[in-house]
Short mmCIF file of C-alpha atoms (C1' of nucleotides) in Angstrom, two decimals:
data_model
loop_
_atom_site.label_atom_id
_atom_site.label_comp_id
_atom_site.label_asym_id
_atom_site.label_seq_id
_atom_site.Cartn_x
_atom_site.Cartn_y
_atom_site.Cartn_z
CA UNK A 1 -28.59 2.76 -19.10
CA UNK A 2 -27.52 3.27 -15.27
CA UNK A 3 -24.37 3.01 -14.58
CA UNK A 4 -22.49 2.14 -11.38
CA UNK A 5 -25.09 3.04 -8.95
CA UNK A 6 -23.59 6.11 -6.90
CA UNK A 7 -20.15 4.38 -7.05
CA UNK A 8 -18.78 7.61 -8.84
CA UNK A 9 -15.25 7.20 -10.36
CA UNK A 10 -12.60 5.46 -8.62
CA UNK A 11 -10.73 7.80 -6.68
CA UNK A 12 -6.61 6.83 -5.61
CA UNK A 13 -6.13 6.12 -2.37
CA UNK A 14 -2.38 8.48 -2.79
CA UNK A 15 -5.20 10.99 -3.06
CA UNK A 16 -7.10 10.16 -0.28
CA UNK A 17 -3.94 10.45 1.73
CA UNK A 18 -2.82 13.91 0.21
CA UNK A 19 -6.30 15.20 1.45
CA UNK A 20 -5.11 14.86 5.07
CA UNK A 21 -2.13 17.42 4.30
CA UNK A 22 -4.22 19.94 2.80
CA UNK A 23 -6.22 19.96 5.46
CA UNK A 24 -3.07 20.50 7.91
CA UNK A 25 -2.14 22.93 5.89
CA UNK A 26 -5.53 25.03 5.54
CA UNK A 27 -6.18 25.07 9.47
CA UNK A 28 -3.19 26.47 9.86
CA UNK A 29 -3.76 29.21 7.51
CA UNK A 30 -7.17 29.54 8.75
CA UNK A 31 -6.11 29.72 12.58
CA UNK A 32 -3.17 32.49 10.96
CA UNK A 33 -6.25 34.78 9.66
CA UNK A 34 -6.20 33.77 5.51
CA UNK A 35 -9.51 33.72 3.82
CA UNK A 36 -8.71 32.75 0.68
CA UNK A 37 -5.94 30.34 -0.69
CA UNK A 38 -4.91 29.43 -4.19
CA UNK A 39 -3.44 25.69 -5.00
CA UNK A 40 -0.48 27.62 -5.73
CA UNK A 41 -0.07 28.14 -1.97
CA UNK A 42 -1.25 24.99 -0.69
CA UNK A 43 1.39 23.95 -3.20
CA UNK A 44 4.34 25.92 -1.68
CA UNK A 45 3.11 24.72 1.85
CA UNK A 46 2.81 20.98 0.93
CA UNK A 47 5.31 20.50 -1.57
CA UNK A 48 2.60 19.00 -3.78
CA UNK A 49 2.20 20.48 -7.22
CA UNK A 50 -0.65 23.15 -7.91
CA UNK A 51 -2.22 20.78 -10.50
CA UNK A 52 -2.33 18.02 -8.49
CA UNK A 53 -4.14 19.50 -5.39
CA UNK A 54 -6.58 20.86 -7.87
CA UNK A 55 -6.93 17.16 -9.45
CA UNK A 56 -7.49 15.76 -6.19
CA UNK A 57 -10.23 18.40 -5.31
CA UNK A 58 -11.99 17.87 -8.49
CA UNK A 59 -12.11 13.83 -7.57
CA UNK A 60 -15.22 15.60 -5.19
CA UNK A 61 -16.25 18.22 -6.58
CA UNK A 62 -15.82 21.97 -7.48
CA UNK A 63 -14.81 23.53 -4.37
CA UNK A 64 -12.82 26.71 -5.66
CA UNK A 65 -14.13 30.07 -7.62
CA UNK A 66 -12.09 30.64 -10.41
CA UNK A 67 -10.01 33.82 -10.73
CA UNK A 68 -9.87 33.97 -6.96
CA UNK A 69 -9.07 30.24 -5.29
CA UNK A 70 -10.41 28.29 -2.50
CA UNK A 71 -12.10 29.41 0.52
CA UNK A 72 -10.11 27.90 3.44
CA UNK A 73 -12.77 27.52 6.22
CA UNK A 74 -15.39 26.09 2.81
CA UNK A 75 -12.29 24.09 1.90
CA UNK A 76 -11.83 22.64 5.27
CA UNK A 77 -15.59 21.75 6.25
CA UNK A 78 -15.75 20.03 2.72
CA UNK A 79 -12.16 17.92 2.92
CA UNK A 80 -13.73 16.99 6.51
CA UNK A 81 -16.92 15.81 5.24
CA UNK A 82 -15.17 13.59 2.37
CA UNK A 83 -12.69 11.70 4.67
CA UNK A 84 -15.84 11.43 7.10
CA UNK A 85 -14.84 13.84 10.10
CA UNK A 86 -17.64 15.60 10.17
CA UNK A 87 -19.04 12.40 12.26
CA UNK A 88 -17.49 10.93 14.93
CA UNK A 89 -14.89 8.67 13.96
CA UNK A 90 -13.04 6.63 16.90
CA UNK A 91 -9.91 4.32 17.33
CA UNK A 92 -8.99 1.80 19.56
CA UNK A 93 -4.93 0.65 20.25
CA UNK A 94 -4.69 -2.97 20.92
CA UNK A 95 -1.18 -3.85 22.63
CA UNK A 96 -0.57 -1.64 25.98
CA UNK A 97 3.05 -1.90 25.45
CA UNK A 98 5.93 0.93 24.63
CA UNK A 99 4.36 1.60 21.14
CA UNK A 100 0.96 1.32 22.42
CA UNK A 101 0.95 3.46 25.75
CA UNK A 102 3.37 6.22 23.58
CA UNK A 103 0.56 6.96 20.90
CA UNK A 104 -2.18 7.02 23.11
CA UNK A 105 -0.22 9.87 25.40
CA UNK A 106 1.25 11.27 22.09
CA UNK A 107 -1.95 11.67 20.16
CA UNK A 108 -3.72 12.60 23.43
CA UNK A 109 -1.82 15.94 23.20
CA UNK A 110 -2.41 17.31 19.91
CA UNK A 111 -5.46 18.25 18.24
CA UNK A 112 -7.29 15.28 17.38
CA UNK A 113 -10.25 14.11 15.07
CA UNK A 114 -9.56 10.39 15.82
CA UNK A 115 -9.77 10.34 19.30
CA UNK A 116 -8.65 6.64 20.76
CA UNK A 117 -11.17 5.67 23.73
CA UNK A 118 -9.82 2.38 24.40
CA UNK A 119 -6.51 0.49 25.04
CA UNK A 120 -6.58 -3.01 25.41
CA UNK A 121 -3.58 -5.88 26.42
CA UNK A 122 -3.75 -9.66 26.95
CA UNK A 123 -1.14 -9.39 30.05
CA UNK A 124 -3.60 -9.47 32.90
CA UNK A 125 -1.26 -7.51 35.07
CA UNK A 126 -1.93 -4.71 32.99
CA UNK A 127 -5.86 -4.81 33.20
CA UNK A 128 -7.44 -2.23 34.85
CA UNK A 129 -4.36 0.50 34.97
CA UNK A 130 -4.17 4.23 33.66
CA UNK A 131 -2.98 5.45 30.69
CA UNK A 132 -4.01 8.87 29.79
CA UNK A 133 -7.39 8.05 31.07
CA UNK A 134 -7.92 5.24 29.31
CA UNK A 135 -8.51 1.94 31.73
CA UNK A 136 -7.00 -0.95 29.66
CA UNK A 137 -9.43 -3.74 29.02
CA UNK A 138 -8.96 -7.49 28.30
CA UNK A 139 -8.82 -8.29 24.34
CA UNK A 140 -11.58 -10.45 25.77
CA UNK A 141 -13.93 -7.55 26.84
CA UNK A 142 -13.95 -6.30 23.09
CA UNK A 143 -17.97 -6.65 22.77
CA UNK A 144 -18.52 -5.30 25.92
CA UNK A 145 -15.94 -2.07 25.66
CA UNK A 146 -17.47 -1.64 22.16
CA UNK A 147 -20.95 -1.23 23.37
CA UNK A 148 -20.09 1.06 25.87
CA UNK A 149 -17.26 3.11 23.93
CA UNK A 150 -17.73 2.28 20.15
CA UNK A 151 -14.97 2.99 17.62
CA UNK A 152 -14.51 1.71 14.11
CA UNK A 153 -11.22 1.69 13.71
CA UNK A 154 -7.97 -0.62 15.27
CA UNK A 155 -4.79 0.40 15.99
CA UNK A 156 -2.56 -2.83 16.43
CA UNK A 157 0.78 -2.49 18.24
CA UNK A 158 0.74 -6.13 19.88
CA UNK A 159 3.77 -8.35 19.08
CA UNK A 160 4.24 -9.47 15.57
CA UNK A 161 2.99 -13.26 16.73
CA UNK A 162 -0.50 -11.58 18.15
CA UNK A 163 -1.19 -9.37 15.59
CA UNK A 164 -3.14 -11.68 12.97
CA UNK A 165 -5.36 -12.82 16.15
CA UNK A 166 -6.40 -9.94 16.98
CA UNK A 167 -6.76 -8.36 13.78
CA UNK A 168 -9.48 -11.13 12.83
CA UNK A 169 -10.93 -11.26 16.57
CA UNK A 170 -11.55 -6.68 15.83
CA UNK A 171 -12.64 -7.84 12.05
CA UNK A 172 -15.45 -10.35 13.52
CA UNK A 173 -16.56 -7.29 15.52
CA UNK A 174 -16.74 -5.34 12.48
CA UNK A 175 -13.86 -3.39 12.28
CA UNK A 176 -13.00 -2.95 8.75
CA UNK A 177 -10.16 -0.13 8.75
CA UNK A 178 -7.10 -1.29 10.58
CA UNK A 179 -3.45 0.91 11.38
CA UNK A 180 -0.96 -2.00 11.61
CA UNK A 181 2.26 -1.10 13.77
CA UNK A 182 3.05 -5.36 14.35
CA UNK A 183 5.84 -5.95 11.51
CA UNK A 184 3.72 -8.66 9.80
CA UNK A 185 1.80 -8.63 6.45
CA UNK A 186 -2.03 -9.26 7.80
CA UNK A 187 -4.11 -11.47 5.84
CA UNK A 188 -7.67 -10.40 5.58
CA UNK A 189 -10.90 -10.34 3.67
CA UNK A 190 -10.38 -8.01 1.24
CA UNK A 191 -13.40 -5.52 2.60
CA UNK A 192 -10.84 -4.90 5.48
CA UNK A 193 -8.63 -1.61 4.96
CA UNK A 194 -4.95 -2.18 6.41
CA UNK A 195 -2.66 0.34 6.74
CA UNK A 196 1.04 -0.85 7.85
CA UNK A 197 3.24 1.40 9.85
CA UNK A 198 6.58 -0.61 10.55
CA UNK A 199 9.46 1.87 12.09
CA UNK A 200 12.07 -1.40 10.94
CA UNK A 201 10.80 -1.16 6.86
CA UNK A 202 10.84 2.05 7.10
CA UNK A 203 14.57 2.57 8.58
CA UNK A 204 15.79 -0.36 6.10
CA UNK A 205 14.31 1.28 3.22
CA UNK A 206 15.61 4.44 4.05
CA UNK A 207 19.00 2.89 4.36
CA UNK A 208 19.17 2.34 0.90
CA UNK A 209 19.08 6.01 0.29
CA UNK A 210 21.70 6.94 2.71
CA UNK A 211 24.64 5.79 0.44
CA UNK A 212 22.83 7.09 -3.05
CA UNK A 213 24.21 9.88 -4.91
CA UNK A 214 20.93 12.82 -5.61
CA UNK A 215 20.58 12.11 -8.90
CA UNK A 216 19.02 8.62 -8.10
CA UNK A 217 16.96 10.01 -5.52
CA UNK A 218 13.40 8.68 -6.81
CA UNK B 1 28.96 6.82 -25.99
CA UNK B 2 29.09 7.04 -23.08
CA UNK B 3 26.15 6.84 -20.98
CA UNK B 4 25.53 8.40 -17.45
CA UNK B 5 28.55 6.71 -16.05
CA UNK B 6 27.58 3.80 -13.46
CA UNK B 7 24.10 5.11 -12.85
CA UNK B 8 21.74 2.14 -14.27
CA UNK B 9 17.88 2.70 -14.83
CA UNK B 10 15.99 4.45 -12.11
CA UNK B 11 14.57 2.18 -9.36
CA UNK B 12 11.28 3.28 -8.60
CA UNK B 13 11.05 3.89 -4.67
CA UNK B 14 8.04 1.62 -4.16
CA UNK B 15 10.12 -1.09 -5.19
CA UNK B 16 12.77 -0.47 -2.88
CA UNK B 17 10.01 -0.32 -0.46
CA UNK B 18 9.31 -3.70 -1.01
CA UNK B 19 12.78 -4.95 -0.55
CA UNK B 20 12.63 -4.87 3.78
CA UNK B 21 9.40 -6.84 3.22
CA UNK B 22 10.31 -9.89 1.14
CA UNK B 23 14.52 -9.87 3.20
CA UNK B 24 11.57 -10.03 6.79
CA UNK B 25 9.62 -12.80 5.10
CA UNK B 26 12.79 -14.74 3.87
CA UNK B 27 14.66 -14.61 7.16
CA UNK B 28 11.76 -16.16 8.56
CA UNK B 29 11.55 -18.45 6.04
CA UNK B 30 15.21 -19.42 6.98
CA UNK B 31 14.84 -19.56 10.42
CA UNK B 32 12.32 -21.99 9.76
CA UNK B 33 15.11 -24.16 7.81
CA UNK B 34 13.18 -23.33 4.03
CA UNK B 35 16.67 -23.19 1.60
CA UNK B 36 14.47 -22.34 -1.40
CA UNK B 37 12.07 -19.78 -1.82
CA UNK B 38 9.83 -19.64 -5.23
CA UNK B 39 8.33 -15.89 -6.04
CA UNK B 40 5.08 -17.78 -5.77
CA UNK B 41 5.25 -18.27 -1.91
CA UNK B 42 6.89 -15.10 -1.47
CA UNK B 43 3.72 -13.70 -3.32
CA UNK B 44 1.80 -15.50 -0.82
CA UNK B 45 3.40 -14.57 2.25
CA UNK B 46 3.85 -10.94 1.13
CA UNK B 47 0.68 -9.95 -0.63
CA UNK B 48 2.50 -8.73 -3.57
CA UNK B 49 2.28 -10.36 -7.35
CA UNK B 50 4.94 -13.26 -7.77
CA UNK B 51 5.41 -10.84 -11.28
CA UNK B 52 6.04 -8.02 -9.06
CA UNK B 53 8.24 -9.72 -6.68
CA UNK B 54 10.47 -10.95 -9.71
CA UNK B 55 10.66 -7.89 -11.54
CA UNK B 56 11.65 -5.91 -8.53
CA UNK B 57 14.51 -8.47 -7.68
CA UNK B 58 15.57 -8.06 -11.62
CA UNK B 59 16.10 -4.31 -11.10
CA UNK B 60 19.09 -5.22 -9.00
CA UNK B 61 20.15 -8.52 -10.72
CA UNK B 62 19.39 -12.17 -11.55
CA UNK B 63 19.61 -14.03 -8.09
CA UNK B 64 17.08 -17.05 -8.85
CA UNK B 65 17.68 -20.63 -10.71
CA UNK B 66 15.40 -20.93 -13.74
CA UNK B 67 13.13 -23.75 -12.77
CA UNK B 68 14.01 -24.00 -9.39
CA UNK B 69 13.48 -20.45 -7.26
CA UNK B 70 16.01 -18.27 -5.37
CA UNK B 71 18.29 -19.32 -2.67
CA UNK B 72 17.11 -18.03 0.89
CA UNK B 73 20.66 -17.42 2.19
CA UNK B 74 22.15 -15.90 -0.76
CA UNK B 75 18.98 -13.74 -1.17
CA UNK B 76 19.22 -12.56 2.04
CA UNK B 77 22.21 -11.16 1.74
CA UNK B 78 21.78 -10.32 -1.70
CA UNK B 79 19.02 -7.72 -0.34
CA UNK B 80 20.40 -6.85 2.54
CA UNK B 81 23.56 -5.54 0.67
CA UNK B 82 21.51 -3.85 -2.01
CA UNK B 83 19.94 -1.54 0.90
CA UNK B 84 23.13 -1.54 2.42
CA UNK B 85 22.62 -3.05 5.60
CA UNK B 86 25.85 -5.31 5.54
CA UNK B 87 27.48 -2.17 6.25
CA UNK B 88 26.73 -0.50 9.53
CA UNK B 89 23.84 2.22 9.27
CA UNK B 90 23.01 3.95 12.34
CA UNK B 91 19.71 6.13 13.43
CA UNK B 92 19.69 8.69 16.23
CA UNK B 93 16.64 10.04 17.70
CA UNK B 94 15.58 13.83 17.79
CA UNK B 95 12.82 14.45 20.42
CA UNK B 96 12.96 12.36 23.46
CA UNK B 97 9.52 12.70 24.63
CA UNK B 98 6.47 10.22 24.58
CA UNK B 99 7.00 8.99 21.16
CA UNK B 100 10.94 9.28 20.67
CA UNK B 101 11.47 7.05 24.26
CA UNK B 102 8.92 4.94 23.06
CA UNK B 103 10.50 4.23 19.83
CA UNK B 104 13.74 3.84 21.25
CA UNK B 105 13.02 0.93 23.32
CA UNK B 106 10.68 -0.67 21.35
CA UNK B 107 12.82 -1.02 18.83
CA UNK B 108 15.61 -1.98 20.74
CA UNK B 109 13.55 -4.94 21.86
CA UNK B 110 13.63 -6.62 18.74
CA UNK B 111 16.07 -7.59 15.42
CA UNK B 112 17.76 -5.00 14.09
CA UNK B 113 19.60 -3.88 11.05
CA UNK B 114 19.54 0.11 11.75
CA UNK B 115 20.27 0.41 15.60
CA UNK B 116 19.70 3.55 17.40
CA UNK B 117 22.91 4.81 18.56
CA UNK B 118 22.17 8.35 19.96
CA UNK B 119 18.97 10.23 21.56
CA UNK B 120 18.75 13.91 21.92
CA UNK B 121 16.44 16.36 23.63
CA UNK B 122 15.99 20.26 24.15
CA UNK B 123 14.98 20.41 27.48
CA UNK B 124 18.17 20.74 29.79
CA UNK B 125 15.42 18.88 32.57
CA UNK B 126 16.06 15.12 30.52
CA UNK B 127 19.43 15.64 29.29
CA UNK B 128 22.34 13.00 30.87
CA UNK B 129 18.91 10.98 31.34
CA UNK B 130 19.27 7.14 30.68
CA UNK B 131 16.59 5.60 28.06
CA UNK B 132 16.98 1.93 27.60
CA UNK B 133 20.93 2.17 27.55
CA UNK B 134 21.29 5.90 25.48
CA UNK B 135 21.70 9.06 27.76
CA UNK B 136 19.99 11.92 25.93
CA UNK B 137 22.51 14.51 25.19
CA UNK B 138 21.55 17.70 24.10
CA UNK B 139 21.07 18.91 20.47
CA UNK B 140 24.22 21.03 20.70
CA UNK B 141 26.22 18.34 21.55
CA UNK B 142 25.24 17.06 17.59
CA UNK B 143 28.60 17.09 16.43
CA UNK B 144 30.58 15.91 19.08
CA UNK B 145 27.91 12.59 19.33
CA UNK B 146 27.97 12.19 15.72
CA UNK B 147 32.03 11.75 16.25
CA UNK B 148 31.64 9.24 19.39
CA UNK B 149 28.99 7.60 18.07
CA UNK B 150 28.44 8.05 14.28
CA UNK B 151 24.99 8.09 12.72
CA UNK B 152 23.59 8.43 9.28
CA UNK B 153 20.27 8.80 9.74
CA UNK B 154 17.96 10.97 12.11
CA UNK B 155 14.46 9.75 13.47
CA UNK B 156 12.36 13.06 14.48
CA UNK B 157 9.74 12.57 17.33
CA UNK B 158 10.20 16.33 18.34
CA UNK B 159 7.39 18.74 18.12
CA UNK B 160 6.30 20.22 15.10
CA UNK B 161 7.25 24.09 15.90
CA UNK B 162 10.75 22.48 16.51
CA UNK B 163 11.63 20.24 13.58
CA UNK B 164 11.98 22.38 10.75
CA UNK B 165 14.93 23.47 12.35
CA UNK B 166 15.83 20.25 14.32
CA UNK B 167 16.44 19.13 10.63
CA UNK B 168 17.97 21.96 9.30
CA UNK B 169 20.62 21.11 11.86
CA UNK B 170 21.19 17.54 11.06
CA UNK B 171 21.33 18.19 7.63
CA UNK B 172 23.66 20.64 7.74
CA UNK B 173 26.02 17.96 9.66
CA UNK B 174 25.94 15.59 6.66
CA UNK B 175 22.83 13.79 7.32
CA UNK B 176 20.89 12.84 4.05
CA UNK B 177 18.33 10.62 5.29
CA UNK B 178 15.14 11.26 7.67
CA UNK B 179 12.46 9.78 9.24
CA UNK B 180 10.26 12.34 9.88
CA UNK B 181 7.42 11.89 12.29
CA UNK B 182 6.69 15.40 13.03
CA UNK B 183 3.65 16.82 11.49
CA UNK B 184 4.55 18.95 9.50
CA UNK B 185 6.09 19.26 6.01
CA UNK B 186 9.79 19.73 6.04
CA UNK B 187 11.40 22.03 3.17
CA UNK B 188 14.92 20.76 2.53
CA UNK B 189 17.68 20.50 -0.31
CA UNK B 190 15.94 17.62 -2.62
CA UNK B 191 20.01 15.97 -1.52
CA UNK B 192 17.91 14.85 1.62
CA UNK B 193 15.31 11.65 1.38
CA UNK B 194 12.17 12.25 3.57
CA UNK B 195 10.02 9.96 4.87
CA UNK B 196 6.90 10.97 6.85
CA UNK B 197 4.96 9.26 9.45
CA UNK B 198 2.29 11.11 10.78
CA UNK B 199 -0.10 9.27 12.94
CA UNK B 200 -2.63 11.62 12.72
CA UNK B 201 -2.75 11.83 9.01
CA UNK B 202 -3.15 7.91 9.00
CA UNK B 203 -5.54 7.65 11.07
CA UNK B 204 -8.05 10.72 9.27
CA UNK B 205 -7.13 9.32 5.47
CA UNK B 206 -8.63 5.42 7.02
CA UNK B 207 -11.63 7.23 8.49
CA UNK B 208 -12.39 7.88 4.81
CA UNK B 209 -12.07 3.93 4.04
CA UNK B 210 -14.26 3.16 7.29
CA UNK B 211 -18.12 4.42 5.84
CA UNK B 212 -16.78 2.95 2.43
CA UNK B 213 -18.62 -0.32 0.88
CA UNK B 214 -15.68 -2.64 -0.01
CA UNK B 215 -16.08 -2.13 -3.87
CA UNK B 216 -14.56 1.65 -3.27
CA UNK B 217 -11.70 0.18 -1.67
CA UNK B 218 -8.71 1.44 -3.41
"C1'" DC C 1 8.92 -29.46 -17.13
"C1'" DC C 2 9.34 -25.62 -13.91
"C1'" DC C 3 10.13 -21.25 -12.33
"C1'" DT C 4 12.89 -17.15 -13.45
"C1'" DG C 5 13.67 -13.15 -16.24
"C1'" DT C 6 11.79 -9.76 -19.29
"C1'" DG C 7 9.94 -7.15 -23.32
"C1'" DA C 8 5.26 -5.80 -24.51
"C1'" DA C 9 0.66 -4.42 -23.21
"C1'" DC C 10 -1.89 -2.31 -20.05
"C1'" DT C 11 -3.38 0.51 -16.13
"C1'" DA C 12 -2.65 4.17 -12.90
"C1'" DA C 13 -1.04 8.59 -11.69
"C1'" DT C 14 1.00 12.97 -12.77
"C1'" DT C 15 1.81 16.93 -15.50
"C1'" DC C 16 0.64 19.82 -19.37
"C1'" DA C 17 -1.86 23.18 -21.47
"C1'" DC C 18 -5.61 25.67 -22.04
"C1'" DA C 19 -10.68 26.52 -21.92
"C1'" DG C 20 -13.98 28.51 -18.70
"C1'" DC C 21 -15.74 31.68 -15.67
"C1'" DG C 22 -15.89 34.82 -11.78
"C1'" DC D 1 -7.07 38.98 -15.76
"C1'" DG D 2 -6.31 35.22 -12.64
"C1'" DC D 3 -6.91 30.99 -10.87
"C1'" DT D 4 -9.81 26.93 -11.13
"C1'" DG D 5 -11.25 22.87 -13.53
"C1'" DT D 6 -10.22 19.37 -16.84
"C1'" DG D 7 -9.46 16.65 -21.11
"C1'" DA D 8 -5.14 15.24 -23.43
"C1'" DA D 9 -0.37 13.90 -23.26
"C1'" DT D 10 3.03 11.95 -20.66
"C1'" DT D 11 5.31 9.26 -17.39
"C1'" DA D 12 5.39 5.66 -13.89
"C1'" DG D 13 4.21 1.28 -12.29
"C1'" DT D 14 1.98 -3.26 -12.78
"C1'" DT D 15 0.51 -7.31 -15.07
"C1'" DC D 16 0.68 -10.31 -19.03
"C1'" DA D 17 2.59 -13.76 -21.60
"C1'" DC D 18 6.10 -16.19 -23.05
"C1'" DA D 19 11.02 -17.06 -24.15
"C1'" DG D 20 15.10 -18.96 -21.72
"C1'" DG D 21 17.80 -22.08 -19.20
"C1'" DG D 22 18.57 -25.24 -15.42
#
DNA sequence: CCCTGTGAACTAATTCACAGCG
DNA sequence: CGCTGTGAATTAGTTCACAGGG
């Protein structure tokens, strides 16, 4: 008779990444004064359709009153709690390079609920140094800079020929959500979450779109 | 009888998402002296189903030997004219701040098929600066840069109050393509393809993924 | 015999349409 | 009434399974 203990239904992962939007979107409102919000705002403000945001609500629960619409500051604490920001969640960049020194400085200065605490390179030249107030460690002082600053997430913007190195060397310390910026497909144990950013895939893809009439716009 | 003229079946946009991944694993593959490529090892080295791999190729044409696989050189170029890289498609960068300089030079250190040609900036403090070969001009110079040095894409790294109508602007000078890595949601004529990267939003949709047991994993 | 190409079957995701409830 | 919540219908995307041709 039980079914899937606690498992719950499966819910999409395009809907786990909508939920970041909405929450944008709702702080902004909130910080702007609104109470209240229907999904038919949200939906103006996000581009996403009405039923949809509802859909992906109802994945967690029942969040909204009916005839009225969602409270935004309930709405926010309870699309924090279901991504897990309502704990501390913490990322590391791995590769002190451009890429790597950029987002630590960029994300730095914006409002933040994954703070990075560490930056790490191989180059031993660059051990030690500032960035943003982060010291950069060796890739070989992972255990030790994990102990003292832990985070559970990886940000990897090493060259493409380092990046499945460290990827498993972060995975053996546990890491099992990873932000891939090294243009190379990572191959991991399955309990690992990879998410691949690659500015070059994402230019060539949009190239194809450049030359394309509207009406085959997808 | 006739049916809409030229147009073909709709290409779905993860597909042509796919496309930059298997033309990076094949040139590899080439460098590396492989002539022929099965969809099996391009399954392997790319993650995706040797099914999927074929059936995406198909929307475009029948480029493999029955019994044999597909030709690395001739589907090379067979992809890289489908997204339209054997012509010459060039970016230019709005924003030159942390993330727009950073961009810029990373990606000039490395292959390219979409070259950044142009990088602008508000403040009159950075303009005539030099970043990795490009002096940043300043926005209102958009048309006369866009005649010198032709683009047909724009990469936005400025901040988020700005880009709405940093991409009103481009638009309005022909541009139909965007990479958009402001955070916030752009509203434009559905004639313009957007593509958002928003560091921020990666990083809080993973945190969900990070107190997840494997089984949840999408 | 092998690997591509492809309809058919299936699975996932979105949109519809309306019941439900403040 | 109005807007949420949600099964049902639809549409999109993937995988299956095998026919097709070198």
């Amino acid at each position: 008779m039980a079914e899937r203990q606690g498992a719950g239904d499966h819910i999409p992962d395009v809907a786990v990444r909508r939920l970041p939007v909405y929450l944008r979107v709702l702080e902004k409102l909130y910080r702007e004064g609104t109470a209240i919000v229907s999904s038919a705002e949200l939906s103006r403000l996000t581009g996403f359709s009405s039923e949809q945001i509802r859909k992906d609500l109802t994945y967690f629960g029942a969040f909204g009153t009916r005839g009225v619409g969602y409270s935004a500051v309930a709405l926010i604490s309870q699309i924090r709690r279901i991504l897990g920001l309502d704990q501390s969640i913490r990322a590391a960049v791995f590769g002190a390079g451009n890429l790597g020194q950029a987002l630590v400085r960029y994300h730095a200065g914006k409002p933040q609920d994954v703070p990075m605490v560490a930056l790490f390179d191989r180059d031993p030249e660059k051990i030690g140094r500032d960035v943003h107030g982060l010291t950069i460690a060796a890739i070989d002082d992972l255990p030790e800079v994990l102990r003292r600053a832990p985070f559970q997430m990886a940000i990897l913007t090493v060259p493409a020929e380092a990046a499945q190195e460290v990827a498993e060397r972060v995975v053996a310390h546990g890491i099992r959500a990873i932000l891939n910026f090294a243009p190379v497909t990572l191959r991991l144990p399955d309990t690992v979450f990879v998410r691949n950013v690659d500015l070059s895939l994402e230019l060539q893809s949009l190239a194809y779109y450049v030359n394309r009439r509207p009406e085959d716009a997808p």
